[in-house]
Structures are given as C-alpha cells and as structure tokens.
Tab-separated table of C-alpha atoms and ligand atoms in Angstrom:
chain	number	residue	atom	x	y	z
A	1	MET	CA	26.407	126.840	-147.283
A	2	VAL	CA	28.928	129.111	-149.074
A	3	ARG	CA	32.055	127.259	-150.168
A	4	VAL	CA	35.350	129.133	-150.352
A	5	GLY	CA	38.448	127.503	-151.817
A	6	ILE	CA	42.175	127.936	-152.173
A	7	ILE	CA	44.659	126.070	-154.338
A	8	LYS	CA	48.426	125.799	-154.484
A	9	GLU	CA	50.122	128.760	-156.178
A	10	ARG	CA	51.973	127.290	-159.148
A	11	ARG	CA	53.730	130.347	-160.577
A	12	GLU	CA	57.497	130.277	-160.359
A	13	ASN	CA	58.894	131.925	-157.210
A	14	GLU	CA	55.501	132.173	-155.532
A	15	ARG	CA	55.583	130.877	-151.974
A	16	ARG	CA	52.582	132.701	-150.540
A	17	VAL	CA	49.191	131.175	-149.813
A	18	SER	CA	45.952	133.131	-150.021
A	19	LEU	CA	44.339	132.007	-146.751
A	20	VAL	CA	46.116	130.847	-143.586
A	21	PRO	CA	44.653	128.444	-141.002
A	22	ALA	CA	43.921	131.134	-138.368
A	23	ASP	CA	41.600	133.020	-140.731
A	24	ILE	CA	40.009	129.816	-142.015
A	25	LYS	CA	39.076	128.920	-138.438
A	26	LYS	CA	37.130	132.185	-138.179
A	27	LEU	CA	35.433	131.637	-141.556
A	28	VAL	CA	34.406	128.111	-140.550
A	29	SER	CA	33.005	129.432	-137.254
A	30	LYS	CA	30.736	131.678	-139.333
A	31	GLY	CA	29.311	128.694	-141.198
A	32	ILE	CA	31.503	128.969	-144.322
A	33	GLU	CA	32.909	125.758	-145.764
A	34	VAL	CA	36.549	125.990	-146.846
A	35	LEU	CA	38.201	123.642	-149.353
A	36	VAL	CA	41.998	123.580	-149.551
A	37	GLU	CA	44.157	121.801	-152.079
A	38	ARG	CA	46.720	119.609	-150.330
A	39	GLY	CA	50.059	121.387	-150.000
A	40	SER	CA	48.654	124.890	-150.592
A	41	GLY	CA	50.431	126.346	-147.550
A	42	GLU	CA	53.712	124.461	-147.886
A	43	GLY	CA	55.671	127.351	-149.402
A	44	ALA	CA	54.826	129.522	-146.396
A	45	TYR	CA	55.212	126.653	-143.895
A	46	PHE	CA	51.505	126.220	-143.130
A	47	LEU	CA	50.898	122.483	-142.968
A	48	ASP	CA	47.889	120.524	-144.231
A	49	GLY	CA	47.291	119.307	-140.663
A	50	GLU	CA	46.916	122.915	-139.495
A	51	TYR	CA	44.333	123.546	-142.207
A	52	GLU	CA	42.425	120.437	-141.132
A	53	GLU	CA	42.555	121.483	-137.494
A	54	ALA	CA	41.164	124.882	-138.515
A	55	GLY	CA	38.166	123.087	-140.014
A	56	ALA	CA	39.060	123.116	-143.722
A	57	ARG	CA	38.514	120.138	-145.993
A	58	VAL	CA	41.880	119.283	-147.551
A	59	LEU	CA	41.489	117.752	-151.023
A	60	ASN	CA	44.154	116.039	-153.114
A	61	ASP	CA	43.496	117.726	-156.419
A	62	ALA	CA	43.164	121.396	-157.470
A	63	LYS	CA	40.330	120.439	-159.856
A	64	GLU	CA	38.287	119.023	-156.972
A	65	VAL	CA	38.550	122.388	-155.252
A	66	LEU	CA	37.956	124.478	-158.377
A	67	SER	CA	34.848	122.618	-159.498
A	68	ASN	CA	33.200	122.788	-156.091
A	69	VAL	CA	33.726	126.303	-154.745
A	70	ASP	CA	31.505	129.371	-154.952
A	71	ILE	CA	34.457	131.675	-154.263
A	72	LEU	CA	38.098	131.083	-155.223
A	73	ILE	CA	40.780	133.167	-153.520
A	74	LYS	CA	44.221	133.291	-155.087
A	75	VAL	CA	47.439	135.266	-154.866
A	76	GLN	CA	48.627	134.994	-158.496
A	77	PRO	CA	46.309	135.049	-161.524
A	78	PRO	CA	44.981	131.616	-162.457
A	79	SER	CA	46.350	129.570	-165.343
A	80	LEU	CA	44.083	128.957	-168.306
A	81	GLU	CA	43.576	125.401	-167.087
A	82	GLU	CA	42.562	126.576	-163.628
A	83	ALA	CA	40.144	129.121	-165.108
A	84	LYS	CA	38.532	126.393	-167.218
A	85	ALA	CA	38.136	124.164	-164.165
A	86	LEU	CA	36.511	126.840	-161.988
A	87	LYS	CA	32.805	126.250	-161.392
A	88	GLU	CA	30.507	128.228	-163.697
A	89	GLY	CA	29.122	131.334	-162.039
A	90	ALA	CA	31.749	131.289	-159.273
A	91	ILE	CA	33.521	134.365	-157.877
A	92	TYR	CA	37.284	134.937	-158.245
A	93	ILE	CA	39.176	137.199	-155.859
A	94	GLY	CA	42.906	137.689	-156.448
A	95	PHE	CA	45.584	139.444	-158.429
A	96	THR	CA	44.710	139.454	-162.138
A	97	ARG	CA	47.308	141.392	-164.203
A	98	TYR	CA	44.302	142.360	-166.324
A	99	TRP	CA	46.216	144.970	-168.356
A	100	GLU	CA	48.137	142.159	-170.060
A	101	ASN	CA	44.779	140.903	-171.421
A	102	PRO	CA	45.393	137.355	-170.294
A	103	GLU	CA	43.401	134.657	-172.060
A	104	TYR	CA	41.890	133.327	-168.859
A	105	LEU	CA	39.695	136.445	-168.643
A	106	ASN	CA	37.822	135.337	-171.780
A	107	VAL	CA	37.285	131.980	-170.127
A	108	PHE	CA	35.946	133.775	-167.054
A	109	SER	CA	33.521	135.734	-169.250
A	110	GLU	CA	32.349	132.601	-171.050
A	111	ARG	CA	31.793	130.816	-167.755
A	112	GLY	CA	29.844	133.630	-166.094
A	113	ILE	CA	32.501	134.163	-163.459
A	114	THR	CA	32.582	137.362	-161.448
A	115	ALA	CA	36.164	138.512	-160.856
A	116	PHE	CA	37.471	141.079	-158.380
A	117	ALA	CA	40.947	142.412	-159.207
A	118	LEU	CA	42.984	143.211	-156.126
A	119	GLU	CA	45.040	145.684	-158.181
A	120	LYS	CA	41.915	147.843	-158.488
A	121	ILE	CA	41.139	148.221	-154.801
A	122	PRO	CA	40.958	151.958	-153.988
A	123	ARG	CA	43.990	153.260	-152.074
A	124	THR	CA	42.016	154.976	-149.343
A	125	THR	CA	42.105	154.757	-145.577
A	126	LYS	CA	38.642	153.191	-145.658
A	127	ALA	CA	39.849	150.392	-147.945
A	128	GLN	CA	42.998	149.592	-145.941
A	129	PHE	CA	41.433	146.506	-144.362
A	130	VAL	CA	41.353	144.796	-147.777
A	131	ASP	CA	44.298	146.562	-149.446
A	132	VAL	CA	46.771	143.832	-150.354
A	133	LEU	CA	48.878	146.258	-152.397
A	134	SER	CA	49.658	148.041	-149.146
A	135	SER	CA	50.153	144.963	-146.992
A	136	GLN	CA	52.471	143.340	-149.513
A	137	ALA	CA	54.359	146.596	-150.197
A	138	THR	CA	55.025	146.880	-146.465
A	139	ILE	CA	56.744	143.503	-146.566
A	140	ALA	CA	58.692	144.427	-149.722
A	141	GLY	CA	59.960	147.683	-148.202
A	142	TYR	CA	61.253	145.906	-145.125
A	143	LYS	CA	62.932	143.115	-147.072
A	144	ALA	CA	64.577	145.561	-149.486
A	145	VAL	CA	66.512	147.057	-146.578
A	146	ILE	CA	67.524	143.667	-145.229
A	147	LEU	CA	68.780	142.715	-148.696
A	148	ALA	CA	70.671	145.982	-148.967
A	149	ALA	CA	72.248	145.544	-145.529
A	150	ASP	CA	73.355	142.067	-146.539
A	151	LEU	CA	74.900	143.233	-149.842
A	152	SER	CA	76.551	146.313	-148.362
A	153	PRO	CA	80.163	146.232	-147.134
A	154	HIS	CA	79.143	148.762	-144.455
A	155	LEU	CA	77.288	148.526	-141.157
A	156	PHE	CA	74.160	150.685	-140.952
A	157	PRO	CA	74.484	152.126	-137.414
A	158	MET	CA	77.053	154.527	-136.055
A	159	LEU	CA	79.203	152.552	-133.650
A	160	THR	CA	81.473	154.108	-131.070
A	161	THR	CA	83.753	151.455	-129.657
A	162	ALA	CA	87.253	151.073	-128.236
A	163	ALA	CA	88.213	150.169	-131.797
A	164	GLY	CA	87.118	153.532	-133.091
A	165	THR	CA	83.965	155.206	-134.379
A	166	LEU	CA	82.144	153.960	-137.443
A	167	LYS	CA	80.013	156.389	-139.426
A	168	PRO	CA	76.383	155.447	-140.060
A	169	ALA	CA	75.446	154.354	-143.570
A	170	LYS	CA	73.571	156.849	-145.747
A	171	VAL	CA	70.427	155.270	-147.163
A	172	LEU	CA	68.405	157.036	-149.838
A	173	VAL	CA	64.920	155.777	-150.650
A	174	ILE	CA	63.471	156.866	-153.988
A	175	GLY	CA	59.691	156.533	-154.103
A	176	VAL	CA	58.040	157.054	-150.736
A	177	GLY	CA	54.785	155.123	-151.115
A	178	VAL	CA	53.961	152.261	-148.789
A	179	ALA	CA	57.094	150.219	-149.585
A	180	GLY	CA	59.368	153.257	-149.466
A	181	LEU	CA	58.040	154.384	-146.103
A	182	GLN	CA	58.579	150.945	-144.610
A	183	ALA	CA	62.092	150.902	-146.110
A	184	LEU	CA	62.860	154.273	-144.505
A	185	ALA	CA	61.513	153.134	-141.131
A	186	THR	CA	63.468	149.866	-141.294
A	187	ALA	CA	66.736	151.531	-142.310
A	188	LYS	CA	66.277	154.059	-139.502
A	189	ARG	CA	65.718	151.281	-136.967
A	190	LEU	CA	68.989	149.721	-138.154
A	191	GLY	CA	70.701	153.010	-137.370
A	192	ALA	CA	71.230	154.445	-140.865
A	193	LEU	CA	70.982	158.105	-141.801
A	194	THR	CA	67.922	158.155	-144.025
A	195	PHE	CA	67.064	160.351	-147.011
A	196	ALA	CA	63.919	160.288	-149.120
A	197	TYR	CA	62.883	161.464	-152.554
A	198	ASP	CA	59.493	161.459	-154.267
A	199	ILE	CA	57.472	163.582	-156.667
A	200	ARG	CA	54.209	163.595	-154.686
A	201	PRO	CA	54.023	166.494	-152.213
A	202	ALA	CA	52.342	164.302	-149.550
A	203	ALA	CA	55.422	162.081	-149.482
A	204	LYS	CA	57.466	164.830	-147.819
A	205	HIS	CA	55.487	164.770	-144.600
A	206	ASP	CA	55.264	160.955	-144.662
A	207	ALA	CA	59.050	160.627	-145.011
A	208	GLN	CA	59.716	163.161	-142.259
A	209	SER	CA	57.332	161.304	-139.949
A	210	VAL	CA	59.697	158.295	-140.017
A	211	GLY	CA	62.766	160.426	-139.360
A	212	ALA	CA	64.079	160.845	-142.912
A	213	LYS	CA	65.437	163.999	-144.513
A	214	PHE	CA	63.323	164.770	-147.576
A	215	LEU	CA	65.224	165.836	-150.681
A	216	GLU	CA	63.034	168.465	-152.235
A	217	SER	CA	63.440	168.917	-155.980
A	218	PRO	CA	61.544	171.401	-158.172
A	219	VAL	CA	59.646	168.489	-159.792
A	220	TRP	CA	56.205	167.656	-158.364
A	221	ALA	CA	53.965	165.306	-160.314
A	222	GLU	CA	50.878	164.127	-158.477
A	223	GLY	CA	48.547	162.038	-160.670
A	224	VAL	CA	45.071	160.678	-159.959
A	225	GLY	CA	43.947	158.466	-157.058
A	226	GLY	CA	46.930	159.496	-154.904
A	227	TYR	CA	49.389	157.993	-157.405
A	228	ALA	CA	52.238	159.752	-159.204
A	229	ARG	CA	52.032	160.572	-162.898
A	230	GLU	CA	54.679	159.954	-165.550
A	231	LEU	CA	57.215	162.787	-165.841
A	232	THR	CA	57.673	164.813	-169.006
A	233	GLU	CA	61.032	164.804	-170.803
A	234	GLU	CA	61.916	168.184	-169.277
A	235	GLU	CA	60.904	167.102	-165.759
A	236	ARG	CA	63.056	163.988	-166.133
A	237	ARG	CA	66.033	166.149	-167.079
A	238	ILE	CA	65.578	168.339	-163.983
A	239	GLN	CA	65.138	165.275	-161.792
A	240	HIS	CA	68.270	163.699	-163.201
A	241	GLU	CA	70.364	166.783	-162.486
A	242	PHE	CA	68.970	167.109	-158.973
A	243	LEU	CA	69.318	163.462	-157.973
A	244	ALA	CA	72.767	162.712	-159.401
A	245	LYS	CA	74.741	164.251	-156.527
A	246	HIS	CA	72.506	162.761	-153.832
A	247	ILE	CA	72.829	159.305	-155.349
A	248	GLY	CA	76.590	159.760	-155.512
A	249	ASN	CA	76.637	160.549	-151.766
A	250	SER	CA	74.634	157.481	-150.736
A	251	ASP	CA	75.963	154.137	-149.537
A	252	VAL	CA	72.641	152.469	-150.262
A	253	VAL	CA	69.850	153.470	-152.630
A	254	ILE	CA	66.506	151.692	-152.489
A	255	THR	CA	64.130	152.366	-155.351
A	256	THR	CA	60.396	151.656	-155.279
A	257	ALA	CA	58.960	154.156	-157.790
A	258	GLN	CA	55.917	153.094	-159.795
A	259	VAL	CA	53.356	154.781	-162.006
A	260	PRO	CA	50.107	152.816	-162.449
A	261	GLY	CA	49.676	151.056	-165.782
A	262	LYS	CA	53.175	151.991	-167.031
A	263	ARG	CA	56.656	150.559	-166.960
A	264	ALA	CA	58.418	151.678	-163.759
A	265	PRO	CA	60.071	155.084	-164.362
A	266	LEU	CA	63.774	155.045	-165.195
A	267	ILE	CA	65.337	157.283	-162.568
A	268	ILE	CA	68.910	156.088	-162.005
A	269	THR	CA	70.906	156.165	-165.216
A	270	LYS	CA	74.285	154.564	-165.863
A	271	ASP	CA	76.136	157.883	-165.468
A	272	MET	CA	74.564	158.290	-162.008
A	273	VAL	CA	75.795	154.831	-160.992
A	274	GLU	CA	79.259	155.861	-162.215
A	275	LYS	CA	79.208	158.663	-159.608
A	276	MET	CA	78.612	156.203	-156.757
A	277	LYS	CA	81.454	155.006	-154.537
A	278	PRO	CA	82.644	151.404	-155.000
A	279	GLY	CA	80.884	149.274	-152.387
A	280	SER	CA	77.612	151.167	-152.748
A	281	VAL	CA	74.443	149.183	-153.236
A	282	ILE	CA	71.209	149.730	-155.141
A	283	VAL	CA	68.202	147.560	-154.366
A	284	ASP	CA	65.591	148.124	-157.040
A	285	ILE	CA	62.285	146.625	-155.946
A	286	ALA	CA	60.540	148.111	-158.974
A	287	ALA	CA	62.320	145.323	-160.923
A	288	ASP	CA	59.062	143.373	-161.344
A	289	ASN	CA	57.925	146.238	-163.507
A	290	GLY	CA	61.164	146.898	-165.414
A	291	GLY	CA	63.088	148.643	-162.611
A	292	ASN	CA	64.042	152.228	-161.712
A	293	CYS	CA	67.725	151.793	-162.553
A	294	GLU	CA	69.040	151.495	-166.079
A	295	LEU	CA	71.441	148.729	-165.016
A	296	THR	CA	68.905	146.604	-163.144
A	297	LYS	CA	68.615	143.041	-164.383
A	298	PRO	CA	65.336	141.711	-163.000
A	299	GLY	CA	65.943	138.717	-160.753
A	300	GLU	CA	69.714	139.235	-160.555
A	301	VAL	CA	72.432	141.036	-158.619
A	302	VAL	CA	74.891	142.672	-161.004
A	303	GLU	CA	78.056	144.627	-160.253
A	304	TYR	CA	79.140	147.707	-162.164
A	305	ASN	CA	82.239	149.724	-161.212
A	306	GLY	CA	82.101	148.149	-157.733
A	307	VAL	CA	78.421	149.075	-157.246
A	308	LYS	CA	76.061	146.165	-156.613
A	309	ILE	CA	72.637	146.482	-158.210
A	310	ALA	CA	69.981	144.036	-157.083
A	311	GLY	CA	66.669	143.631	-158.894
A	312	PRO	CA	64.771	141.150	-156.725
A	313	LEU	CA	61.477	139.832	-158.110
A	314	ASN	CA	58.285	139.222	-156.147
A	315	VAL	CA	59.887	140.376	-152.910
A	316	PRO	CA	56.846	139.689	-150.666
A	317	SER	CA	57.058	136.010	-151.621
A	318	SER	CA	60.585	135.895	-150.183
A	319	VAL	CA	59.061	136.545	-146.737
A	320	PRO	CA	56.167	134.147	-147.306
A	321	ARG	CA	54.942	133.678	-143.773
A	322	PRO	CA	53.967	137.249	-142.776
A	323	ALA	CA	53.151	138.102	-146.396
A	324	SER	CA	50.613	135.243	-146.434
A	325	GLU	CA	49.252	136.187	-143.013
A	326	MET	CA	48.636	139.754	-144.129
A	327	PHE	CA	47.240	138.735	-147.519
A	328	SER	CA	44.945	136.231	-145.814
A	329	LYS	CA	43.650	138.777	-143.291
A	330	ASN	CA	42.880	141.189	-146.149
A	331	MET	CA	41.017	138.384	-147.954
A	332	ALA	CA	39.028	137.315	-144.894
A	333	ASN	CA	37.980	140.963	-144.606
A	334	PHE	CA	37.071	141.050	-148.304
A	335	LEU	CA	34.805	138.030	-147.801
A	336	GLU	CA	32.880	139.990	-145.170
A	337	LEU	CA	31.943	142.423	-147.936
A	338	ILE	CA	30.326	139.694	-150.011
A	339	ILE	CA	29.045	137.080	-147.575
A	340	LYS	CA	26.204	138.362	-145.409
A	341	ASP	CA	24.249	136.099	-143.039
A	342	GLY	CA	25.818	133.016	-144.604
A	343	GLN	CA	24.769	133.989	-148.146
A	344	ILE	CA	26.628	135.592	-151.039
A	345	LYS	CA	25.206	139.083	-151.530
A	346	LEU	CA	27.015	141.211	-154.084
A	347	ASP	CA	26.238	144.880	-153.570
A	348	PHE	CA	27.973	146.542	-156.514
A	349	GLY	CA	27.028	149.926	-155.092
A	350	GLU	CA	29.533	149.339	-152.270
A	351	GLU	CA	32.617	151.385	-153.164
A	352	ILE	CA	35.325	148.733	-152.755
A	353	LEU	CA	33.341	146.105	-154.680
A	354	GLU	CA	32.434	148.621	-157.358
A	355	LYS	CA	36.050	149.726	-157.884
A	356	SER	CA	37.655	146.276	-157.724
A	357	LEU	CA	35.107	144.560	-159.966
A	358	LEU	CA	36.820	143.405	-163.149
A	359	ILE	CA	34.246	141.143	-164.753
A	360	LYS	CA	30.709	140.135	-163.988
A	361	PRO	CA	28.358	138.261	-166.281
A	362	GLY	CA	27.767	140.567	-169.232
A	363	VAL	CA	30.129	143.303	-168.015
A	364	LYS	CA	33.866	143.917	-168.436
A	365	ASN	CA	35.339	146.720	-166.352
A	366	GLU	CA	39.013	146.802	-167.416
B	1	NAD	P1	53.383	153.191	-155.941
B	1	NAD	O1	53.868	151.791	-155.690
B	1	NAD	O2	52.458	153.440	-157.053
B	1	NAD	O3	54.667	154.131	-156.164
B	1	NAD	C1	55.679	154.219	-155.183
B	1	NAD	C2	56.124	155.643	-155.051
B	1	NAD	O4	56.864	156.024	-156.193
B	1	NAD	C3	54.987	156.656	-154.935
B	1	NAD	O5	55.116	157.361	-153.722
B	1	NAD	C4	55.185	157.563	-156.151
B	1	NAD	O6	54.844	158.909	-155.879
B	1	NAD	C5	56.667	157.394	-156.414
B	1	NAD	N1	57.100	157.754	-157.762
B	1	NAD	C6	56.525	157.468	-158.958
B	1	NAD	N2	57.234	157.998	-159.971
B	1	NAD	C7	58.323	158.611	-159.421
B	1	NAD	C8	59.427	159.317	-159.944
B	1	NAD	N3	59.577	159.505	-161.255
B	1	NAD	N4	60.328	159.829	-159.076
B	1	NAD	C9	60.178	159.652	-157.752
B	1	NAD	N5	59.164	158.978	-157.180
B	1	NAD	C10	58.235	158.464	-158.010
B	1	NAD	O7	52.790	153.792	-154.585
B	1	NAD	P2	51.945	153.061	-153.466
B	1	NAD	O8	52.800	152.720	-152.334
B	1	NAD	O9	51.166	151.969	-154.106
B	1	NAD	O10	50.982	154.233	-153.021
B	1	NAD	C11	50.125	154.848	-153.983
B	1	NAD	C12	49.275	155.910	-153.332
B	1	NAD	O11	48.309	155.330	-152.491
B	1	NAD	C13	50.056	156.897	-152.470
B	1	NAD	O12	49.495	158.173	-152.640
B	1	NAD	C14	49.766	156.425	-151.091
B	1	NAD	O13	49.882	157.446	-150.120
B	1	NAD	C15	48.324	155.999	-151.257
B	1	NAD	N6	47.921	155.114	-150.193
B	1	NAD	C16	47.030	155.595	-149.289
B	1	NAD	C17	46.634	154.815	-148.226
B	1	NAD	C18	45.663	155.331	-147.225
B	1	NAD	O14	45.454	154.699	-146.218
B	1	NAD	N7	45.030	156.457	-147.465
B	1	NAD	C19	47.157	153.553	-148.092
B	1	NAD	C20	48.048	153.061	-149.058
B	1	NAD	C21	48.430	153.873	-150.112
C-alpha cells in the first residue's frame, strides 16, 4: 500500500497545509494510506479530528511520519533535519527554492530521494490541474486588493447618494500574470476604475477581458515559457518615462511583476512615488522577491510623503484556508500522475513529471 504523508509547516509565517481532509478522503478511498503529523492543519483551521474522520492516521511526531512514508507532500521546502529523517528512496513533492542551493538537496541526493519541484511545473493549460504557482497567485492577487482597499483612505466604487457623488478609485495593476489578473478582476468587482500594465503582449487581451484599460508602452519583452524577460537599461528608461504619469494618477498601485530566476524588477522608483497624491497606496506583492518598488520594505507598511507602501510576504498564507484547499487539490491531482493502480509508477517521459523533476537517484536537474 502506498503511504503518503504530510507534516506541520514550520517556516515562519506559513499557515498553509499541503493536503486537506476532503482530498485525503478521496486518496484513502483509492487505497492510499495517509499519515498526518498532529496539528498539521491547525494554521488553516483544519482539525486533527477532521483528518481522522477522512481516514488519515494522525501521528504525534513529524519523524514518525517522515520515516514511514513513500511520498512526502509539503508546502515549504524541508529543513535539513526533516530531509535527514525522510525515508531513503522516498519521493518529495513541494516547493524547493532550488536556485538557492539549499543543503537539504545534498541530503536528498545521498538518500536516493526523488524530488519534484513545484516551481518547475510547466505553465501550460494542460498543467493547470497541478499548477500551484497559479492557484496560489490567484489568492495573492485577490488579497492584494483587499489589503489595498483597507490601507486606502478612499472607497473603491463610485457612489451616488443624497450626500453627494464619490468618484471611483483608480487602481493600476503592474504585472498582469495570474496574480495581476485576479487583482484586476477583484478591484473591478469592488467598483474601481482599473488600469493594467505589462510587457508581454498577451497580457493586453487578458487585462481587457476583465474590464481593465491596458496602458500600452513601446516596451515589449516576452521571454521563454510564457514568462517576461529582464529589461535592458534603455528599455527600463523608456518604461520609467511612460509609467511615471500613470502612477501619479493612480489612487492604488498593485505590483506583481516577476522574472523567473531573478530579483523582481524595480519598476517604481522613489521619484515616481513623489509624484503620487498623499493618501495613495502601493501594495507590492513582489516583496518576497525583493519588490517592484524602490521604497518597499519586505514584510512592512511604510509611509513616504503620505503614500503608504505595503510589502506583504507570503500573501497566500494570509488566506490559509482557500490557499490550502487549492494547493491540496493540485497535489491530489499530482499524485494521480505517479500512483497508478495503487502502485508508484514514475513515467519520466510524462511532460509534467519530466519538467518538474529536480532530483532522482543519480540525476540532478537544476
Ligand atoms: P510572473 O509571476 O512570472 O510575473 C507576473 C507578471 O509580471 C507577468 O505577466 C510578467 O509579464 C510581468 N512582468 C515582468 N517583468 C515586468 C516589467 N518589467 N514590467 C511590467 N511587467 C512585468 O507571471 P505568472 O503569473 O507566473 O505567469 C507566467 C506566465 O505563465 C504567463 O505567460 C502566464 O500567462 C502563463 N500562464 C499560463 C497558464 C495557462 O493556462 N496557459 C496558466 C498560468 C500561467
């Protein structure tokens, strides 16, 4: 019988859990045994009793889980200690932050562990059912708008009342990937006037499809795999000139821009913030990766010339319940790729497994 396990996420500010009871129930019904460390779901308000009812075995100690499972599913990369405790030859599925060359990857290699890095899942329509980058970015985009609405001294909708007419807030979203699109849709639903900016041509149509006005600059910079590429010095200068006036006209700016494998691009400079009206707000959800605004302080809200700049970290974890539900559904789907007829069968010719494979015995694929 294949044994799948989850343990409590111990990284600071991590409230998500990698499998929720509803998905475990389905796994158990397919003959998979699931081991859960006690308290794993607490941060997202999934109780041990719910895991037990779903058919999981709840164990007191992470080591008991780690030493007994064939497949470990995690949100955050494991600690060195956790990696050392994982059963030899087991499979790890989770975020890895492999580009930082963490030490635990050597331990994985030594212990013959096969690791799938969720950061490497292809960003295609076919891979959406396992794409945690997309599911978690959806949550982050939504929450960014809620944070912005809370920090802003304005209301988002236009209101016509006996006490007069209030203008709608102008919300500009910079970076229209998955998070940016959800931010635009959320701000629109709250009644804001929405504007979008990106350097990938496909983003224009995407932004328009959720009712935003796309700000079209002369800079287009599509990279590989659907991602953006880093801008050249000259392109950055043109972008800066183009964006400055639009940023100055916005009540709220939400930034989500990322370039794979690099620090998040610096798009909003101090002089641009100086052109914003007092009371304006920037929510920079690229803060985990350095931020898109020069004044962002990751994990803080700072105020400069009356402009509030928030750099929230690990935003999906701040909405842990749906973030865990979506993560868990993606992971239950991932398991279907590797467990066939109750047995682990790794077909490395399958595109998603091939692309997301980080380590297998004798092979490193960083
Ligand atoms: P991301 O987090 O890597 O980046 C967010 C956005 O920032 C992107 O739209 C990017 O173009 C933009 N950006 C980067 N540098 C910028 C700059 N200097 N100025 C302005 N904008 C900048 O993006 P993501 O949400 O992870 O999406 C990555 C790709 O994957 C996109 O092409 C997306 O459409 C694609 N995708 C496809 C599917 C699918 O079903 N086919 C699903 C999810 C994502």
